[in-house]
Tab-separated table of C-alpha atoms in Angstrom:
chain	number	residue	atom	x	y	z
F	1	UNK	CA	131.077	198.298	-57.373
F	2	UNK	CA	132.831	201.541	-57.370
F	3	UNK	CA	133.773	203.371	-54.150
F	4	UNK	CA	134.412	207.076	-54.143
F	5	UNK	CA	134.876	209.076	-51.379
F	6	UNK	CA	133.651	212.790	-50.845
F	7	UNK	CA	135.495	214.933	-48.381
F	8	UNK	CA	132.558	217.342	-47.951
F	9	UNK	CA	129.976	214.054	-46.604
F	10	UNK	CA	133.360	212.746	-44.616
F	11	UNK	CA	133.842	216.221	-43.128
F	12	UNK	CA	130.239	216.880	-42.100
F	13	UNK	CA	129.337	213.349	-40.873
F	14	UNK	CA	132.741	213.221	-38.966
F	15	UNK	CA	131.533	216.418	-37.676
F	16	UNK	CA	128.210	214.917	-35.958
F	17	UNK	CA	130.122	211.451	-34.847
F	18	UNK	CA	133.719	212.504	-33.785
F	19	UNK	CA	132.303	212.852	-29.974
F	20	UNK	CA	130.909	209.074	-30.564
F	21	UNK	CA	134.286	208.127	-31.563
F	22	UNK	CA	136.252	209.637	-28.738
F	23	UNK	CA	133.333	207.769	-26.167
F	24	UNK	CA	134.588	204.730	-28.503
F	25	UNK	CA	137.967	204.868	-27.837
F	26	UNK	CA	137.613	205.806	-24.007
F	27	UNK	CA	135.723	202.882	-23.535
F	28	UNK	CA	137.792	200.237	-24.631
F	29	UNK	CA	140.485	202.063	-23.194
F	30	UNK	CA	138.678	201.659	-19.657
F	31	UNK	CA	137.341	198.500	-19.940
F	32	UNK	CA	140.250	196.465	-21.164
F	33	UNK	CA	143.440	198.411	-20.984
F	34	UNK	CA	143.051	199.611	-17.751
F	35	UNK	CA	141.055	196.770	-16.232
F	36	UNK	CA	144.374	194.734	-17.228
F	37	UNK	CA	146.570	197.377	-15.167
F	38	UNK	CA	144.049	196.825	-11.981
F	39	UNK	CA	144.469	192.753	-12.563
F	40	UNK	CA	148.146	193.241	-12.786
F	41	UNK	CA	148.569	195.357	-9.347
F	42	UNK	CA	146.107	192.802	-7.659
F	43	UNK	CA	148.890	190.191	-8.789
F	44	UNK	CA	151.897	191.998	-7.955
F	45	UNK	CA	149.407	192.863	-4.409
F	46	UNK	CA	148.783	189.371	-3.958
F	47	UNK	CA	152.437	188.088	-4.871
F	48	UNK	CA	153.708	190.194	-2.354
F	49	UNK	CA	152.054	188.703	0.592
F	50	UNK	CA	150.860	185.289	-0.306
F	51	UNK	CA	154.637	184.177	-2.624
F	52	UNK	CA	152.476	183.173	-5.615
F	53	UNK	CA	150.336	184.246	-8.417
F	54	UNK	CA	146.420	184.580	-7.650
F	55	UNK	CA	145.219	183.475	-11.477
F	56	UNK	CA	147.275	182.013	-14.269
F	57	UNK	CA	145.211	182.926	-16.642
F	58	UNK	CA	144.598	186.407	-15.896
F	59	UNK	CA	145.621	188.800	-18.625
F	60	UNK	CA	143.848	186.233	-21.179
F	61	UNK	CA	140.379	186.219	-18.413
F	62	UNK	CA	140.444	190.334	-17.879
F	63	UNK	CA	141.151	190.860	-22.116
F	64	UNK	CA	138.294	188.992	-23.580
F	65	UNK	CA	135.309	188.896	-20.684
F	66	UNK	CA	133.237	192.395	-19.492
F	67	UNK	CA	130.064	192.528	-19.368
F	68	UNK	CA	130.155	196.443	-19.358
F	69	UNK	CA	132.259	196.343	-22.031
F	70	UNK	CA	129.644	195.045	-23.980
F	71	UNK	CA	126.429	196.659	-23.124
F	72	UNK	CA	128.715	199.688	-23.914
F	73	UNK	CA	130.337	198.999	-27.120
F	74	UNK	CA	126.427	197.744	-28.398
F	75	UNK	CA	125.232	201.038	-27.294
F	76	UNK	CA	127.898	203.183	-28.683
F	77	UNK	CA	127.616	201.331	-32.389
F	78	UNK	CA	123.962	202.135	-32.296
F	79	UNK	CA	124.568	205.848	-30.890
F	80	UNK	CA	127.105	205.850	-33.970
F	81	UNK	CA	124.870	204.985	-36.856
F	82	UNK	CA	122.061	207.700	-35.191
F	83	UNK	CA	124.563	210.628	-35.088
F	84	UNK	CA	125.336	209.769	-38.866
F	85	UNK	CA	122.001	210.509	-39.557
F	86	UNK	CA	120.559	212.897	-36.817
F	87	UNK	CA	120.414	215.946	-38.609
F	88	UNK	CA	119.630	214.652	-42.085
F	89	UNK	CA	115.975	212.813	-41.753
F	90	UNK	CA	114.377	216.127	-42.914
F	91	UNK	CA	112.868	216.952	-45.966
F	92	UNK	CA	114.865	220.391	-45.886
F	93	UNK	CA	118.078	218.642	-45.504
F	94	UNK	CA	117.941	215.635	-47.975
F	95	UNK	CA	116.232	217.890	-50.137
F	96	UNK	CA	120.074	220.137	-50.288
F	97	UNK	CA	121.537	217.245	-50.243
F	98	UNK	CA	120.437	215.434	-52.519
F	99	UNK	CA	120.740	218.665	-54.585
F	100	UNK	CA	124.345	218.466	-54.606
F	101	UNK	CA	126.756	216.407	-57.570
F	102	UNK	CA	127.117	213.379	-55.396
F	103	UNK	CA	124.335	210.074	-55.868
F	104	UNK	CA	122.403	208.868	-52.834
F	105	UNK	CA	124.896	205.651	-53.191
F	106	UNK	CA	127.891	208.303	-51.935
F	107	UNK	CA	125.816	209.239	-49.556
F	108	UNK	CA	125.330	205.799	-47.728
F	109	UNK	CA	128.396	204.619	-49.070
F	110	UNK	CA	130.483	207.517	-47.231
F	111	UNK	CA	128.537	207.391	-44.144
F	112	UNK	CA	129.270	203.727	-43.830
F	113	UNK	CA	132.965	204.596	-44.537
F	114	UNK	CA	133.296	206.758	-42.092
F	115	UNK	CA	131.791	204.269	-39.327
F	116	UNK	CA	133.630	201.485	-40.177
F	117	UNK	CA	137.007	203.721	-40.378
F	118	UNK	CA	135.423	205.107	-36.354
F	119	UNK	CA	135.301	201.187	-35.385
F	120	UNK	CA	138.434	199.844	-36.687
F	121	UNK	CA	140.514	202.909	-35.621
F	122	UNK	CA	139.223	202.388	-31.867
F	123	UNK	CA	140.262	198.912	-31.870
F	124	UNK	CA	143.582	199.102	-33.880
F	125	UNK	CA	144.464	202.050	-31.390
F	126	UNK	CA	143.589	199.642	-28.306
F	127	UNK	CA	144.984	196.898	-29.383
F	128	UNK	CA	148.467	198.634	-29.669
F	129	UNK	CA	148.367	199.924	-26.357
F	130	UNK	CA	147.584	196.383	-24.497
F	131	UNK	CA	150.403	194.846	-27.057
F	132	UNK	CA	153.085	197.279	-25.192
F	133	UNK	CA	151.939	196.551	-21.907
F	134	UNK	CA	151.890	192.711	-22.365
F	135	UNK	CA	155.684	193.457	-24.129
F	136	UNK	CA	156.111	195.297	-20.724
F	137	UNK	CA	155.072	193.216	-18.696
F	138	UNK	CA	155.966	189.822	-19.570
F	139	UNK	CA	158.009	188.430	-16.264
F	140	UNK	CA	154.154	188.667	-14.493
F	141	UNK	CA	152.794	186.787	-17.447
F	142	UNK	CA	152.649	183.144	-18.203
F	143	UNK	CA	152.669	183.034	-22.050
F	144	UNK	CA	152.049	179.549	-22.378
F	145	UNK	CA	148.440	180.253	-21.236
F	146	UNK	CA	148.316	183.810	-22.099
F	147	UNK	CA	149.979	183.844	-25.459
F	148	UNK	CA	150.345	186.997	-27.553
F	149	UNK	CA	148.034	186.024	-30.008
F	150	UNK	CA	144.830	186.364	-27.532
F	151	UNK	CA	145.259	190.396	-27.989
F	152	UNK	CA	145.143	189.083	-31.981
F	153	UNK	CA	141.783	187.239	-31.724
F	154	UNK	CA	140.348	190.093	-29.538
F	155	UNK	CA	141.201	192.330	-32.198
F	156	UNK	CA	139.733	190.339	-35.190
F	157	UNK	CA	136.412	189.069	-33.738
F	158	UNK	CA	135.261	191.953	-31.750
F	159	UNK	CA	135.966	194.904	-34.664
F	160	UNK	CA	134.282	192.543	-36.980
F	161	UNK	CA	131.283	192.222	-34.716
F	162	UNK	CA	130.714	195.221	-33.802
F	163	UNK	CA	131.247	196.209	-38.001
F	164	UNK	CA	128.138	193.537	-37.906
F	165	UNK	CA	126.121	195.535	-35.933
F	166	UNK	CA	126.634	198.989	-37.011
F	167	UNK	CA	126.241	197.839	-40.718
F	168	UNK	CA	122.674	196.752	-39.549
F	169	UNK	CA	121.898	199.648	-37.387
F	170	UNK	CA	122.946	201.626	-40.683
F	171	UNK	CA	120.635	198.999	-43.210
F	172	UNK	CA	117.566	199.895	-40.166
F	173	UNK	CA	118.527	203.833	-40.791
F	174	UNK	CA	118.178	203.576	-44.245
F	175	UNK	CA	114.597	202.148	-44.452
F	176	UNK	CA	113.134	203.697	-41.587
F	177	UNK	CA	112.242	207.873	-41.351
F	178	UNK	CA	112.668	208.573	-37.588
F	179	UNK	CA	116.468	208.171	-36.085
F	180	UNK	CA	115.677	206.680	-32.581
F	181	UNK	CA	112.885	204.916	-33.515
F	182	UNK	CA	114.778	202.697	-36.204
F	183	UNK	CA	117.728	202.539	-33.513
F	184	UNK	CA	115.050	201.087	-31.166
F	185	UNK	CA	113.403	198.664	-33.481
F	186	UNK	CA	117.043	197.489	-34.990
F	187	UNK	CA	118.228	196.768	-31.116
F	188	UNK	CA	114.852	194.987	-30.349
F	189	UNK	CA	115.031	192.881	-33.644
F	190	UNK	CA	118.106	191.424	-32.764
F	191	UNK	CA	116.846	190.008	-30.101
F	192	UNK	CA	114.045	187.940	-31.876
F	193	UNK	CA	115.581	184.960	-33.262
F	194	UNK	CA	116.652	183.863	-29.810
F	195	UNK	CA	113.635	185.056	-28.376
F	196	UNK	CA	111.926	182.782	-31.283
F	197	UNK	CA	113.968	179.856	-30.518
F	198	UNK	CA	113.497	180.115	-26.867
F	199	UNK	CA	109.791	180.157	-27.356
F	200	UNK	CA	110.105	176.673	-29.484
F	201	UNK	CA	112.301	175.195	-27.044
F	202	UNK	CA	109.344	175.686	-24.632
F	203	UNK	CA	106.307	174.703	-26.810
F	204	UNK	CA	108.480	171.403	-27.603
F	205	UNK	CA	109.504	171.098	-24.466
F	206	UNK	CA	105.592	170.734	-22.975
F	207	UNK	CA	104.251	169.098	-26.203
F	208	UNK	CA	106.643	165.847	-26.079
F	209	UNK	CA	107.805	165.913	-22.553
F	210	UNK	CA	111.513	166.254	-23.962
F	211	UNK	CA	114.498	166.726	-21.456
F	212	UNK	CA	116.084	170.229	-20.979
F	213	UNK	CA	118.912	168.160	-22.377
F	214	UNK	CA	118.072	166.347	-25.120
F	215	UNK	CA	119.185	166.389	-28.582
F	216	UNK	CA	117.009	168.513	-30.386
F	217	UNK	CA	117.006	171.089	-27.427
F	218	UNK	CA	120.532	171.451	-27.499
F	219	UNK	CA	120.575	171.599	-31.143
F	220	UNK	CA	117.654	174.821	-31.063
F	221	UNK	CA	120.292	175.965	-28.660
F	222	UNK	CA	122.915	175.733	-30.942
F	223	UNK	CA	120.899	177.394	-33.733
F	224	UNK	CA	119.925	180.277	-31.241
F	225	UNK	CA	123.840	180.885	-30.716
F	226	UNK	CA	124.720	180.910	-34.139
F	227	UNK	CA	121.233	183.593	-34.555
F	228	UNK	CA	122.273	185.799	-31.548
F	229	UNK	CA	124.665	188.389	-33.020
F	230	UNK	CA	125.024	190.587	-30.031
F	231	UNK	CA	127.202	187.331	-28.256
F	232	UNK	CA	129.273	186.264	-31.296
F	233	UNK	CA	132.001	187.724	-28.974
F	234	UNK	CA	131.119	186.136	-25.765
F	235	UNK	CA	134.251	183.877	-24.957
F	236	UNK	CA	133.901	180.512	-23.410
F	237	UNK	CA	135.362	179.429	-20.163
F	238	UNK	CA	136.697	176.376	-19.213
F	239	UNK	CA	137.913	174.986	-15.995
F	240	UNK	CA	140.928	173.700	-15.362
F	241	UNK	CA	142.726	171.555	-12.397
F	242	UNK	CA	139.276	171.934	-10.066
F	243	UNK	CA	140.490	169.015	-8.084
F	244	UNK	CA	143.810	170.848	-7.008
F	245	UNK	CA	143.911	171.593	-3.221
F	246	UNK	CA	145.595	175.034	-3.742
F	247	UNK	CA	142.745	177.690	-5.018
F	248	UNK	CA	145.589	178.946	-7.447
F	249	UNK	CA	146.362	176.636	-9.089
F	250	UNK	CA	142.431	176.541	-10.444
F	251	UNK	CA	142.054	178.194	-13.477
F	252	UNK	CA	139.410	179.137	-16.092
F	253	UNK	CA	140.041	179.841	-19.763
F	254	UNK	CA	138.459	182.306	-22.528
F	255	UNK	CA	138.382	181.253	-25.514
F	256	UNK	CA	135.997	182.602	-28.483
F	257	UNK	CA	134.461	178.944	-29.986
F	258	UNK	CA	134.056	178.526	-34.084
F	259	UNK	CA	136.105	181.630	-34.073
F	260	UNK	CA	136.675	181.042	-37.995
F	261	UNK	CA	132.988	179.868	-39.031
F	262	UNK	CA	131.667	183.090	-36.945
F	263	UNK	CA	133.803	185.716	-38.319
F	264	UNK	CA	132.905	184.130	-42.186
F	265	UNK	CA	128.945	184.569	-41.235
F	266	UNK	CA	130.069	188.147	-40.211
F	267	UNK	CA	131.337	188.946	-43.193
F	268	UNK	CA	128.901	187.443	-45.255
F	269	UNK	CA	126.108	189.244	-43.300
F	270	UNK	CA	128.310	192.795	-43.529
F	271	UNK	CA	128.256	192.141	-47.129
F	272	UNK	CA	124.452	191.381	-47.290
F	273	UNK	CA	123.265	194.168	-45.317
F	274	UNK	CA	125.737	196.576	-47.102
F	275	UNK	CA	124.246	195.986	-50.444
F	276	UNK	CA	120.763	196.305	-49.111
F	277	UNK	CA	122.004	199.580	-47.441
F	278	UNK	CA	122.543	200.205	-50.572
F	279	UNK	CA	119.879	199.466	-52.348
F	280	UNK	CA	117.333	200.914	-50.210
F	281	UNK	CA	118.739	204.001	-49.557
F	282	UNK	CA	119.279	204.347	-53.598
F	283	UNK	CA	115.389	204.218	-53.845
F	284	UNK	CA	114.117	206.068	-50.903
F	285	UNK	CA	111.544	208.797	-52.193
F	286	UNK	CA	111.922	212.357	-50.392
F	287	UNK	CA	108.690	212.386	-49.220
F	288	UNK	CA	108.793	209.325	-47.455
F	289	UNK	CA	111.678	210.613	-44.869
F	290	UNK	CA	109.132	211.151	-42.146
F	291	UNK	CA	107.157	208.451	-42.312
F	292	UNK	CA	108.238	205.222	-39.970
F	293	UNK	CA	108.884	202.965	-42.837
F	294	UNK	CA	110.025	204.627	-45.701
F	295	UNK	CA	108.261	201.545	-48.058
F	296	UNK	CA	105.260	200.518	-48.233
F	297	UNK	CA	105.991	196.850	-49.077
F	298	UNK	CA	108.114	196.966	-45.735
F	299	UNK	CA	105.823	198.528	-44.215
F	300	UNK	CA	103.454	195.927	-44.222
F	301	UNK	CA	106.251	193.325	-43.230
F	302	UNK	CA	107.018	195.562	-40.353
F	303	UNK	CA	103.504	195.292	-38.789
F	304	UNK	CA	103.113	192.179	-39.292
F	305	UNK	CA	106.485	191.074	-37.871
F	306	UNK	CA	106.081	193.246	-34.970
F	307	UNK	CA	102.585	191.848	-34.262
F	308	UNK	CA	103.247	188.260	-34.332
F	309	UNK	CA	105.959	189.077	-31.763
F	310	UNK	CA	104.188	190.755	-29.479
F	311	UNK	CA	101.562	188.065	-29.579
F	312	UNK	CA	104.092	185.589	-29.075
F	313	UNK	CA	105.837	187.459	-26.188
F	314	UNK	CA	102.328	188.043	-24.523
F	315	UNK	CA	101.162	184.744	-25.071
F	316	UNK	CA	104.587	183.332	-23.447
F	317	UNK	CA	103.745	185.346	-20.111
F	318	UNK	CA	100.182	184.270	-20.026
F	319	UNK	CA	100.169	180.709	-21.192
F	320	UNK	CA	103.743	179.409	-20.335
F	321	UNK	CA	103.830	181.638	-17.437
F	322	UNK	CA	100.897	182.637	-15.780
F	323	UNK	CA	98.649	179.338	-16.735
F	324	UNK	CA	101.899	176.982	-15.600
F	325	UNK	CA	102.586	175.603	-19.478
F	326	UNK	CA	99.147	175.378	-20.930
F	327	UNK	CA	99.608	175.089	-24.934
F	328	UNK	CA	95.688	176.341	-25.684
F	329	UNK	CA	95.590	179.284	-23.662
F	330	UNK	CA	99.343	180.217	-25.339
F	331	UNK	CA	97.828	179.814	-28.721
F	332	UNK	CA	95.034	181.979	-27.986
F	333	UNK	CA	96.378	184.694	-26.272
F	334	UNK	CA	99.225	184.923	-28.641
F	335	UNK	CA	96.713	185.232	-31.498
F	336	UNK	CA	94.467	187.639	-29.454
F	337	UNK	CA	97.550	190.229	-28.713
F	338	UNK	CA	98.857	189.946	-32.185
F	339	UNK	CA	95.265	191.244	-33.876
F	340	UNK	CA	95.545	194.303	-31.013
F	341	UNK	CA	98.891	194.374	-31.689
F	342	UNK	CA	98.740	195.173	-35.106
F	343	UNK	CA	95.532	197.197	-34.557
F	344	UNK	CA	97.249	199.802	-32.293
F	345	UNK	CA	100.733	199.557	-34.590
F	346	UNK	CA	98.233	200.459	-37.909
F	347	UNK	CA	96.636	203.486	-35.619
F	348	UNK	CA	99.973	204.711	-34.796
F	349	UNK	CA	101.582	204.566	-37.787
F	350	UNK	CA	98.608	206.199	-39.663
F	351	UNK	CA	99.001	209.113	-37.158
F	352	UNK	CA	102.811	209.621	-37.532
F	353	UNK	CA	102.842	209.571	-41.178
């Protein structure tokens, strides 16, 4: 597949995402580099007046865990793949466009480019900044349990996640006509295969009386991890030397697990949603950009898929919830608020096209 860049689509879309990237780069700065600079002056604090270290472990602990880190990053990837496209879902402006000697595949193919270059640049940029401070500041760390290569790992699985999930926001963009509603419904999609899994784990749970722990539970579980993109780069702590009498010598390490098998389902996903990027955006019709589905095939999909989910969601609160586990009034409520569902989705779709 050949790749050729324009200058002109780099230049304008840099134009409407170069205030994403600098929010990018500022907030990995804040929530790694300098959270590592606070951990290291609570050690040097804590040396000082106790004669030991409080945490081992704590440059490898304050590198890879934040949960504001990220809500953040997720939010920024999304705002990312909207600013690429803010000013274009027009008829007006993909009519010029499209007017000019470049193929809707350099449009999508530039666009994607250009966020990719955005995501990689914020993290390449980071990760050279916390490489000189661990250089610099290597008497206060243990590198036997913080080795080098942590920053390394970082690097590698977070970029390619969050590549992951702006390659989908992008694939949402491409088939849907309104910028924030596509952003909305990509965000909330994510969420359904452990949302789906969740809901089996529940309905098996009830039917057969199973343990929380039992095999096939913890294997949904499993599944559910492996389906749950937004924590493919939640690290995994481990405990170590709990029975010690001295709290610091306890210690807890962060680790990302099936680091290898993850970042090859990343890729192959990147690759997947890429082409279909492609593909749809190569066969959008003009007159479709302000409808909310920019197919009709999909369309159809889309209500559907939305409408089972809501029934399912509804019919978790009422029947698992509210009626303490009851399987019949699940089923029918969840089959009730899916016909609404789709109902009120058909009105509103018919009124925004």
């Amino acid at each position: 597949m050949k790749f050729k860049l324009n200058k002109s689509l780099l230049y304008k879309d840099w134009k409407t995402t170069k205030w994403v990237a600098m929010l990018m780069l500022f907030c990995i700065l804040y929530t790694k580099l300098f959270k590592l600079m606070s951990a290291l002056n609570l050690q040097k604090s804590y040396l000082t007046q106790h004669g030991q270290m409080l945490a081992v472990r704590w440059f490898n602990n304050s590198l890879l865990y934040g949960s504001l880190y990220f809500a953040a990053m997720t939010a920024l990837v999304c705002l990312l793949s909207l600013a690429l496209f803010l000013n274009e879902k027009s008829t007006q402006s993909y009519g010029l466009i499209f007017s000019m000697p470049f193929t809707k595949k350099d449009i999508i193919k530039n666009k994607w480019f250009l966020g990719i270059v955005i995501i990689i640049g914020s993290f390449l940029i980071n990760a050279l900044l916390i490489s000189l401070f661990y250089l610099a500041n290597l008497k206060w760390i243990d590198t036997s349990l913080n080795p080098f290569s942590d920053i390394l790992k970082w690097l590698l699985m977070d970029s390619t996640v969050y590549i992951l999930l702006f390659t989908i926001f992008l694939f949402f963009q491409t088939i849907m006509g309104n910028v924030i509603f596509s952003s909305i419904t990509c965000a909330l999609t994510l969420l359904v295969p452990r949302f789906l899994i969740l809901i089996i784990s529940d309905i098996l749970t009830i039917s057969f009386n199973l343990a929380y722990d039992s095999k096939l539970l913890v294997k949904l579980n499993d599944i559910g991890n492996y389906l749950y993109i937004y924590s493919y780069n939640f690290p995994n702590s481990q405990w170590y030397n709990t029975n010690a009498k001295n709290a610091c010598d306890v210690y807890q390490i962060l680790s990302y697990p099936n680091l290898s098998l993850k970042l090859l389902i990343c890729w192959i996903l990147i690759i997947l949603f890429s082409a279909l990027s492609l593909y749809c955006f190569s066969n959008r019709k003009l007159e479709f950009n302000n409808k909310i589905i920019c197919n009709s095939k999909l369309e159809t999909v889309f209500k559907w898929c939305v409408s089972i989910c809501a029934g399912l969601m509804i019919g978790a609160f009422v029947g698992l919830g509210y009626f303490n586990e009851n399987i019949f009034v699940f089923s029918l409520s969840a089959i009730l608020a899916a016909m609404v569902a789709y109902y009120i989705l058909n009105k509103i779709i018919n009124v925004m096209a």
